[in-house]
Amino acid sequence: MIRKTDGYRRLDFSKIAFADETVTMDDALKNVPSAEPISKIEITKVKKDYDNKCVKLEISY
Amino acid sequence: MCKIGDILLIYNARDRVSVGVHPFVVLDDTAGVVRGVYGYDFIGLLMSSADTDTKIEKLKQFEGNFPISPDDKNLGGQWQERNKAAYLKADQFFYFDKNKIKYLKIGTLSPEIFDLVIEFIEELAEKGVRFRQIIDKSTRID
């Protein structure tokens, strides 16, 4: 019997046979390009500022 | 949200660092547990864009890939401008817990095409294809 929800047919999972091992999301997606660019911030320079008690970072993004 | 037939952009991350944004179609929105270990509340099919001849040639070689044309999708607002042909990886089921991911609904797949995807999956099953289950380790039930 075909089951539908809001016009969408539901898969009968009892008909499906699965592989013995599961796969992690990381492994499955590692070679799949992103649909949007990934913004990465990279630290290119680190300078200690003793007078102001801080560390100054130079970044590229 | 995350209803059967929805098209979602899912923001995948590892150790809180983005590893990419990937579009999925919600195959099923019934909660369950994979092999008694990984909880989920929907299953998605990964959609790969096929916007160049090279990509189309590569994607159509895979038995489990199902072609989707731009007209098969109903995308909202800005997403319609970026609507491209694509392939659904119909032999790989991705199991998600929507409370553990970031996602955005960008549209729906037409019910007629969704029916064809289900028929395609059933044909693969009849041919003896063994489907891959893709799990998110953070959904492990302790």
Coordinates of N, CA and C in Angstrom, one line a residue:
Chain A
M1 N 0.8 -1.2 0.0 CA 0.0 0.0 0.0 C 0.9 1.3 0.0
I2 N 0.5 2.2 -0.9 CA 1.3 3.4 -1.0 C 0.8 4.5 0.1
R3 N 1.7 5.0 0.9 CA 1.4 6.0 1.9 C 1.9 7.3 1.4
K4 N 1.1 8.4 1.6 CA 1.5 9.7 1.2 C 1.2 10.7 2.3
T5 N 2.1 11.7 2.4 CA 1.9 12.8 3.4 C 2.1 14.1 2.6
D6 N 1.1 15.0 2.7 CA 1.1 16.2 1.9 C 1.4 16.0 0.4
G7 N 1.0 14.9 -0.1 CA 1.2 14.7 -1.6 C 2.5 14.0 -1.8
Y8 N 3.4 13.8 -0.8 CA 4.7 13.1 -1.0 C 4.6 11.6 -0.6
R9 N 5.0 10.8 -1.5 CA 4.9 9.3 -1.3 C 6.0 8.9 -0.3
R10 N 5.7 8.1 0.7 CA 6.6 7.6 1.7 C 7.3 6.3 1.2
L11 N 8.6 6.2 1.4 CA 9.4 5.0 1.1 C 9.0 3.9 2.1
D12 N 8.9 2.7 1.6 CA 8.7 1.6 2.4 C 10.1 1.0 2.7
F13 N 10.6 1.3 3.9 CA 12.0 1.0 4.3 C 12.2 -0.5 4.4
S14 N 11.1 -1.3 4.5 CA 11.3 -2.7 4.7 C 11.8 -3.3 3.4
K15 N 11.7 -2.6 2.3 CA 12.2 -3.1 1.0 C 13.7 -2.8 0.8
I16 N 14.3 -2.1 1.7 CA 15.7 -1.6 1.5 C 16.7 -2.5 2.3
A17 N 17.8 -2.9 1.6 CA 18.8 -3.6 2.3 C 20.0 -2.7 2.5
F18 N 20.6 -2.7 3.6 CA 21.7 -1.7 3.9 C 23.0 -2.4 3.9
A19 N 24.1 -1.6 3.6 CA 25.5 -2.1 3.7 C 25.8 -2.5 5.1
D20 N 26.7 -3.4 5.3 CA 27.1 -3.9 6.6 C 27.6 -2.8 7.6
E21 N 28.4 -1.9 7.0 CA 29.0 -0.9 7.9 C 28.3 0.5 7.6
T22 N 28.2 1.3 8.7 CA 27.7 2.7 8.5 C 29.0 3.5 8.1
V23 N 28.7 4.7 7.6 CA 29.7 5.6 7.2 C 29.5 6.9 8.0
T24 N 30.6 7.6 8.4 CA 30.5 8.8 9.2 C 30.2 10.0 8.2
M25 N 29.6 11.0 8.7 CA 29.2 12.2 7.9 C 30.5 12.8 7.4
D26 N 31.6 12.8 8.2 CA 32.9 13.4 7.8 C 33.4 12.7 6.5
D27 N 33.4 11.4 6.6 CA 34.0 10.6 5.5 C 33.1 10.7 4.2
A28 N 31.8 10.8 4.4 CA 30.9 10.8 3.2 C 31.0 12.2 2.5
L29 N 31.3 13.2 3.3 CA 31.3 14.6 2.7 C 32.7 15.1 2.4
K30 N 33.8 14.4 2.7 CA 35.1 15.0 2.6 C 35.5 15.4 1.2
N31 N 34.9 14.7 0.2 CA 35.3 15.1 -1.2 C 34.1 15.8 -1.9
V32 N 33.1 16.2 -1.1 CA 32.0 16.9 -1.7 C 32.2 18.4 -1.6
P33 N 32.2 19.1 -2.7 CA 32.4 20.6 -2.6 C 31.3 21.2 -1.9
S34 N 31.6 22.3 -1.2 CA 30.6 23.1 -0.4 C 29.8 23.9 -1.4
A35 N 28.5 24.0 -1.1 CA 27.6 24.8 -2.0 C 27.9 26.3 -1.8
E36 N 28.5 26.7 -0.7 CA 28.9 28.1 -0.4 C 30.3 28.1 0.0
P37 N 31.0 29.2 -0.3 CA 32.4 29.2 0.2 C 32.5 29.2 1.7
I38 N 33.6 28.5 2.2 CA 33.8 28.4 3.6 C 34.7 29.5 4.0
S39 N 34.3 30.4 4.9 CA 35.2 31.5 5.3 C 36.1 31.0 6.3
K40 N 37.4 31.2 6.1 CA 38.4 30.7 7.0 C 39.3 31.9 7.5
I41 N 39.5 32.1 8.7 CA 40.3 33.2 9.2 C 41.7 32.5 9.6
E42 N 42.7 33.1 9.0 CA 44.1 32.5 9.3 C 44.9 33.5 10.0
I43 N 45.6 33.1 11.1 CA 46.5 34.0 11.8 C 47.8 34.0 11.1
T44 N 48.3 35.2 10.6 CA 49.5 35.3 9.8 C 50.7 35.8 10.7
K45 N 50.4 36.5 11.7 CA 51.4 37.1 12.6 C 51.0 37.3 14.0
V46 N 51.9 37.0 14.9 CA 51.5 37.2 16.4 C 52.6 38.1 17.0
K47 N 52.1 39.1 17.7 CA 53.1 40.0 18.4 C 52.7 40.3 19.8
K48 N 53.6 40.1 20.7 CA 53.3 40.3 22.1 C 53.4 41.8 22.4
D49 N 52.4 42.4 23.1 CA 52.4 43.8 23.4 C 52.4 43.9 25.0
Y50 N 53.6 44.0 25.6 CA 53.8 44.0 27.0 C 53.2 45.2 27.7
D51 N 53.3 46.4 27.0 CA 52.8 47.6 27.6 C 51.2 47.5 27.8
N52 N 50.6 47.0 26.8 CA 49.1 46.9 26.9 C 48.6 45.5 27.4
K53 N 49.5 44.7 27.8 CA 49.2 43.3 28.3 C 48.3 42.6 27.3
C54 N 48.7 42.5 26.1 CA 47.8 41.8 25.1 C 48.7 41.2 24.0
V55 N 48.1 40.4 23.2 CA 48.8 39.8 22.1 C 48.0 40.3 20.8
K56 N 48.8 40.9 19.9 CA 48.2 41.4 18.7 C 48.3 40.4 17.6
L57 N 47.2 40.1 16.9 CA 47.2 39.1 15.8 C 47.0 39.8 14.5
E58 N 47.7 39.3 13.5 CA 47.5 39.8 12.1 C 46.7 38.6 11.4
I59 N 45.6 38.9 10.8 CA 44.8 37.8 10.2 C 44.6 38.1 8.7
S60 N 44.4 37.0 8.0 CA 43.9 37.1 6.6 C 42.6 36.3 6.5
Y61 N 41.7 36.7 5.7 CA 40.4 36.0 5.5 C 39.9 36.2 4.1
Chain B
M1 N 9.4 22.0 11.0 CA 10.3 22.1 9.8 C 10.9 20.7 9.5
C2 N 11.7 20.7 8.5 CA 12.2 19.4 8.0 C 11.1 18.4 7.7
K3 N 10.3 18.8 6.7 CA 9.2 17.9 6.3 C 9.6 17.1 5.1
I4 N 9.0 16.0 4.9 CA 9.3 15.2 3.7 C 9.1 16.1 2.4
G5 N 10.1 16.0 1.5 CA 10.1 16.8 0.3 C 10.8 18.1 0.4
D6 N 11.1 18.6 1.6 CA 11.8 19.9 1.8 C 13.2 19.8 1.2
I7 N 13.7 20.9 0.7 CA 15.1 21.1 0.3 C 15.7 21.9 1.3
L8 N 16.8 21.4 1.9 CA 17.5 22.1 3.0 C 19.0 22.4 2.7
L9 N 19.5 23.5 3.2 CA 20.9 23.7 3.2 C 21.4 23.3 4.6
I10 N 22.3 22.4 4.7 CA 22.8 21.9 6.0 C 24.2 22.4 6.2
Y11 N 24.4 23.1 7.3 CA 25.8 23.6 7.6 C 26.5 22.6 8.4
N12 N 27.4 21.8 7.8 CA 28.1 20.8 8.4 C 29.4 21.3 9.1
A13 N 29.6 20.8 10.3 CA 30.8 21.3 11.0 C 31.5 20.2 11.7
R14 N 32.8 20.3 11.9 CA 33.6 19.4 12.7 C 34.4 20.1 13.7
D15 N 34.2 19.8 15.0 CA 34.8 20.5 16.1 C 34.6 22.0 16.0
R16 N 33.3 22.3 15.7 CA 32.8 23.7 15.6 C 33.4 24.5 14.4
V17 N 34.2 23.9 13.5 CA 34.7 24.5 12.4 C 33.9 24.1 11.2
S18 N 33.5 25.0 10.3 CA 32.7 24.7 9.2 C 33.4 23.8 8.2
V19 N 32.8 22.8 7.7 CA 33.5 22.0 6.7 C 32.6 22.0 5.4
G20 N 31.6 22.9 5.4 CA 30.9 23.1 4.2 C 29.4 23.2 4.4
V21 N 28.8 23.6 3.3 CA 27.3 23.8 3.3 C 26.8 22.9 2.1
H22 N 25.9 22.0 2.4 CA 25.4 21.0 1.4 C 23.9 20.9 1.4
P23 N 23.4 20.9 0.1 CA 21.9 20.8 0.0 C 21.4 19.4 0.1
F24 N 20.3 19.2 0.8 CA 19.7 17.8 0.9 C 18.2 17.9 0.6
V25 N 17.6 16.8 0.2 CA 16.2 16.7 0.1 C 15.8 15.7 1.2
V26 N 14.7 16.1 2.0 CA 14.2 15.3 3.1 C 13.5 14.1 2.5
L27 N 14.1 12.9 2.7 CA 13.5 11.7 2.2 C 12.4 11.2 3.1
D28 N 12.6 11.3 4.4 CA 11.6 10.9 5.4 C 11.8 11.7 6.7
D29 N 10.7 12.0 7.3 CA 10.8 12.8 8.5 C 10.2 12.1 9.7
T30 N 10.4 10.8 9.7 CA 10.0 10.0 10.9 C 11.3 9.7 11.8
A31 N 11.2 9.9 13.1 CA 12.3 9.7 14.0 C 12.6 8.2 14.2
G32 N 13.8 7.9 14.5 CA 14.2 6.5 14.7 C 15.6 6.4 15.2
V33 N 16.1 5.2 15.2 CA 17.5 4.9 15.7 C 18.2 4.0 14.7
V34 N 19.4 4.4 14.2 CA 20.1 3.5 13.3 C 20.9 2.5 14.1
R35 N 20.6 1.2 13.8 CA 21.3 0.1 14.5 C 21.4 0.2 16.0
G36 N 20.3 0.8 16.6 CA 20.2 0.9 18.0 C 21.2 1.8 18.6
V37 N 21.9 2.6 17.8 CA 23.0 3.4 18.4 C 22.9 4.9 18.1
Y38 N 22.5 5.3 16.9 CA 22.4 6.7 16.5 C 21.0 7.2 16.3
G39 N 20.6 8.2 17.1 CA 19.3 8.7 17.0 C 19.2 9.7 15.8
Y40 N 18.0 9.8 15.3 CA 17.8 10.8 14.2 C 16.3 11.1 14.1
D41 N 16.0 12.3 13.5 CA 14.6 12.6 13.3 C 14.3 13.0 11.8
F42 N 15.3 12.9 11.0 CA 14.9 12.9 9.5 C 16.1 12.3 8.7
I43 N 15.7 11.8 7.5 CA 16.7 11.3 6.6 C 16.8 12.2 5.4
G44 N 18.0 12.5 5.0 CA 18.2 13.4 3.8 C 19.0 12.6 2.7
L45 N 18.7 13.1 1.5 CA 19.5 12.7 0.3 C 20.3 13.8 -0.2
L46 N 21.6 13.6 -0.3 CA 22.5 14.7 -0.8 C 22.3 15.0 -2.2
M47 N 22.3 16.3 -2.5 CA 22.1 16.8 -3.8 C 23.4 17.5 -4.3
S48 N 23.9 17.0 -5.5 CA 25.1 17.6 -6.0 C 24.8 18.4 -7.3
S49 N 25.3 19.6 -7.3 CA 25.0 20.4 -8.5 C 25.6 19.9 -9.7
A50 N 24.9 20.0 -10.8 CA 25.5 19.5 -12.1 C 25.4 20.7 -13.1
D51 N 26.2 21.7 -12.9 CA 26.2 22.9 -13.7 C 27.2 23.0 -14.8
T52 N 28.0 21.9 -15.0 CA 28.9 21.9 -16.1 C 28.8 20.5 -16.8
D53 N 29.2 20.5 -18.1 CA 29.2 19.2 -18.8 C 30.0 18.2 -18.1
T54 N 31.2 18.6 -17.6 CA 32.1 17.7 -16.9 C 31.4 17.0 -15.7
K55 N 30.8 17.9 -14.9 CA 30.1 17.3 -13.7 C 29.0 16.4 -14.1
I56 N 28.2 16.8 -15.1 CA 27.1 15.9 -15.5 C 27.6 14.6 -16.0
E57 N 28.7 14.6 -16.8 CA 29.2 13.3 -17.3 C 29.7 12.4 -16.1
K58 N 30.3 13.1 -15.1 CA 30.8 12.3 -13.9 C 29.6 11.8 -13.1
L59 N 28.7 12.7 -12.8 CA 27.6 12.3 -11.9 C 26.6 11.2 -12.5
K60 N 26.4 11.2 -13.8 CA 25.5 10.3 -14.4 C 26.1 8.9 -14.5
Q61 N 27.4 8.7 -14.3 CA 28.0 7.4 -14.3 C 27.6 6.5 -13.1
F62 N 27.2 7.2 -12.0 CA 26.8 6.4 -10.8 C 25.4 5.9 -10.9
E63 N 25.3 4.6 -10.7 CA 24.0 4.0 -10.7 C 23.0 4.6 -9.8
G64 N 23.4 5.0 -8.6 CA 22.5 5.5 -7.6 C 22.2 7.0 -7.7
N65 N 22.6 7.7 -8.8 CA 22.3 9.1 -8.9 C 21.1 9.3 -9.7
F66 N 20.2 10.2 -9.2 CA 19.0 10.5 -9.9 C 19.0 12.0 -10.3
P67 N 18.8 12.3 -11.7 CA 18.9 13.7 -12.1 C 17.7 14.5 -11.7
I68 N 18.0 15.8 -11.4 CA 17.0 16.7 -11.0 C 17.2 18.0 -11.8
S69 N 16.1 18.5 -12.5 CA 16.3 19.7 -13.3 C 15.8 20.9 -12.5
P70 N 16.2 22.1 -12.9 CA 15.8 23.3 -12.1 C 14.3 23.4 -11.9
D71 N 13.5 22.9 -12.9 CA 12.1 23.0 -12.9 C 11.5 22.0 -11.9
D72 N 12.2 21.0 -11.4 CA 11.7 20.1 -10.4 C 11.7 20.6 -9.0
K73 N 12.4 21.8 -8.9 CA 12.5 22.4 -7.5 C 11.7 23.6 -7.4
N74 N 11.1 23.8 -6.3 CA 10.4 25.1 -6.0 C 11.2 25.8 -4.9
L75 N 12.0 26.8 -5.4 CA 12.9 27.5 -4.4 C 12.4 28.8 -4.1
G76 N 12.6 29.3 -2.9 CA 12.1 30.6 -2.5 C 13.1 31.7 -2.8
G77 N 12.6 32.9 -3.1 CA 13.4 34.2 -3.1 C 14.7 34.1 -3.8
Q78 N 15.8 34.4 -3.1 CA 17.1 34.5 -3.7 C 17.6 33.2 -4.2
W79 N 17.1 32.1 -3.7 CA 17.6 30.8 -4.1 C 17.2 30.4 -5.5
Q80 N 16.1 30.9 -6.0 CA 15.6 30.7 -7.3 C 16.6 31.1 -8.3
E81 N 17.3 32.2 -8.0 CA 18.3 32.8 -9.0 C 19.5 31.8 -9.1
R82 N 19.7 31.0 -8.1 CA 20.9 30.1 -8.1 C 20.5 28.7 -8.4
N83 N 19.2 28.5 -8.9 CA 18.7 27.2 -9.1 C 19.4 26.5 -10.3
K84 N 20.0 25.3 -10.0 CA 20.8 24.7 -11.1 C 20.3 23.2 -11.2
A85 N 20.7 22.6 -12.3 CA 20.5 21.1 -12.4 C 21.3 20.4 -11.4
A86 N 20.8 19.3 -11.0 CA 21.6 18.6 -9.9 C 21.3 17.1 -10.0
Y87 N 22.0 16.3 -9.2 CA 21.8 14.9 -9.1 C 21.6 14.5 -7.6
L88 N 20.6 13.7 -7.3 CA 20.4 13.2 -5.9 C 21.1 11.9 -5.8
K89 N 21.9 11.8 -4.7 CA 22.5 10.5 -4.4 C 21.5 9.6 -3.7
A90 N 20.8 8.8 -4.5 CA 19.6 8.1 -3.9 C 20.0 6.8 -3.2
D91 N 21.2 6.4 -3.3 CA 21.6 5.2 -2.6 C 22.4 5.4 -1.3
Q92 N 22.3 6.7 -0.9 CA 23.0 7.1 0.4 C 22.1 7.8 1.3
F93 N 21.7 7.2 2.4 CA 20.8 7.9 3.3 C 21.6 8.5 4.5
F94 N 21.4 9.9 4.6 CA 22.0 10.6 5.6 C 21.1 10.8 6.8
Y95 N 21.5 10.4 8.0 CA 20.6 10.5 9.1 C 20.9 11.7 10.0
F96 N 20.0 12.6 10.2 CA 20.2 13.8 11.0 C 19.3 13.9 12.2
D97 N 19.8 14.6 13.2 CA 19.0 15.1 14.3 C 19.0 16.6 14.2
K98 N 17.8 17.1 13.9 CA 17.7 18.6 13.6 C 18.1 19.5 14.8
N99 N 18.1 18.9 16.0 CA 18.6 19.7 17.1 C 20.1 19.8 17.2
K100 N 20.8 19.0 16.4 CA 22.3 19.0 16.5 C 22.9 19.6 15.2
I101 N 22.1 20.2 14.4 CA 22.7 20.7 13.1 C 22.1 22.2 12.9
K102 N 22.8 22.9 12.0 CA 22.3 24.2 11.6 C 21.8 23.9 10.2
Y103 N 20.6 24.4 9.9 CA 20.0 24.2 8.6 C 19.1 25.3 8.2
L104 N 18.8 25.4 6.9 CA 18.0 26.4 6.4 C 17.1 25.8 5.3
K105 N 15.8 25.9 5.4 CA 14.9 25.4 4.3 C 14.9 26.4 3.2
I106 N 15.2 26.0 2.0 CA 15.3 26.9 0.8 C 14.2 26.6 -0.2
G107 N 13.4 25.5 0.0 CA 12.4 25.2 -1.0 C 11.9 23.8 -0.8
T108 N 11.2 23.3 -1.8 CA 10.7 21.9 -1.8 C 11.0 21.3 -3.2
L109 N 11.0 19.9 -3.2 CA 11.0 19.2 -4.5 C 9.6 18.9 -4.9
S110 N 9.3 19.0 -6.1 CA 7.9 18.8 -6.5 C 7.4 17.4 -6.2
P111 N 6.2 17.2 -5.7 CA 5.7 15.8 -5.3 C 5.8 14.8 -6.4
E112 N 5.6 15.2 -7.7 CA 5.7 14.3 -8.8 C 7.1 13.7 -9.0
I113 N 8.1 14.6 -8.9 CA 9.5 14.2 -9.0 C 9.9 13.3 -7.8
F114 N 9.4 13.7 -6.6 CA 9.7 13.0 -5.4 C 9.2 11.5 -5.5
D115 N 8.0 11.4 -6.1 CA 7.4 10.0 -6.4 C 8.4 9.2 -7.3
L116 N 9.0 9.9 -8.3 CA 9.9 9.2 -9.2 C 11.2 8.8 -8.4
V117 N 11.6 9.7 -7.5 CA 12.8 9.3 -6.7 C 12.5 8.1 -5.9
I118 N 11.3 8.0 -5.3 CA 11.0 6.8 -4.5 C 10.9 5.6 -5.4
E119 N 10.3 5.7 -6.6 CA 10.3 4.5 -7.5 C 11.7 4.1 -7.9
F120 N 12.6 5.1 -8.1 CA 14.0 4.9 -8.5 C 14.7 4.1 -7.3
I121 N 14.5 4.5 -6.1 CA 15.1 3.9 -4.9 C 14.6 2.4 -4.8
E122 N 13.3 2.2 -5.1 CA 12.7 0.9 -5.0 C 13.3 0.0 -6.1
E123 N 13.6 0.6 -7.3 CA 14.2 -0.2 -8.4 C 15.6 -0.6 -8.0
L124 N 16.3 0.4 -7.4 CA 17.7 0.1 -7.0 C 17.7 -1.1 -6.0
A125 N 16.7 -1.1 -5.1 CA 16.6 -2.1 -4.1 C 16.3 -3.5 -4.7
E126 N 15.4 -3.5 -5.7 CA 15.1 -4.7 -6.4 C 16.3 -5.3 -7.2
K127 N 17.2 -4.4 -7.6 CA 18.4 -4.8 -8.3 C 19.5 -5.4 -7.4
G128 N 19.2 -5.2 -6.1 CA 20.1 -5.8 -5.1 C 21.1 -4.8 -4.5
V129 N 20.9 -3.5 -4.9 CA 21.8 -2.4 -4.3 C 21.7 -2.4 -2.8
R130 N 22.8 -2.3 -2.1 CA 22.8 -2.2 -0.7 C 23.1 -0.7 -0.3
F131 N 22.2 -0.1 0.3 CA 22.2 1.3 0.6 C 23.2 1.7 1.7
R132 N 23.8 2.8 1.6 CA 24.8 3.3 2.6 C 24.0 4.1 3.6
Q133 N 24.3 3.9 4.9 CA 23.8 4.7 6.0 C 24.9 5.6 6.5
I134 N 24.6 6.9 6.4 CA 25.6 7.9 6.8 C 25.1 8.5 8.1
I135 N 25.9 8.4 9.1 CA 25.5 8.8 10.5 C 26.4 9.9 11.0
D136 N 25.8 10.7 11.9 CA 26.5 11.8 12.6 C 26.9 11.2 14.0
K137 N 28.2 11.2 14.2 CA 28.7 10.6 15.5 C 28.2 11.3 16.7
S138 N 27.8 12.6 16.6 CA 27.3 13.3 17.7 C 25.9 12.9 18.2
T139 N 25.3 12.0 17.3 CA 23.9 11.6 17.7 C 23.9 10.3 18.4
R140 N 25.1 9.8 18.8 CA 25.2 8.5 19.4 C 24.5 8.5 20.8
I141 N 23.7 7.5 21.0 CA 23.0 7.4 22.2 C 23.8 6.6 23.2
D142 N 24.1 7.2 24.4 CA 25.0 6.5 25.4 C 24.1 5.8 26.4

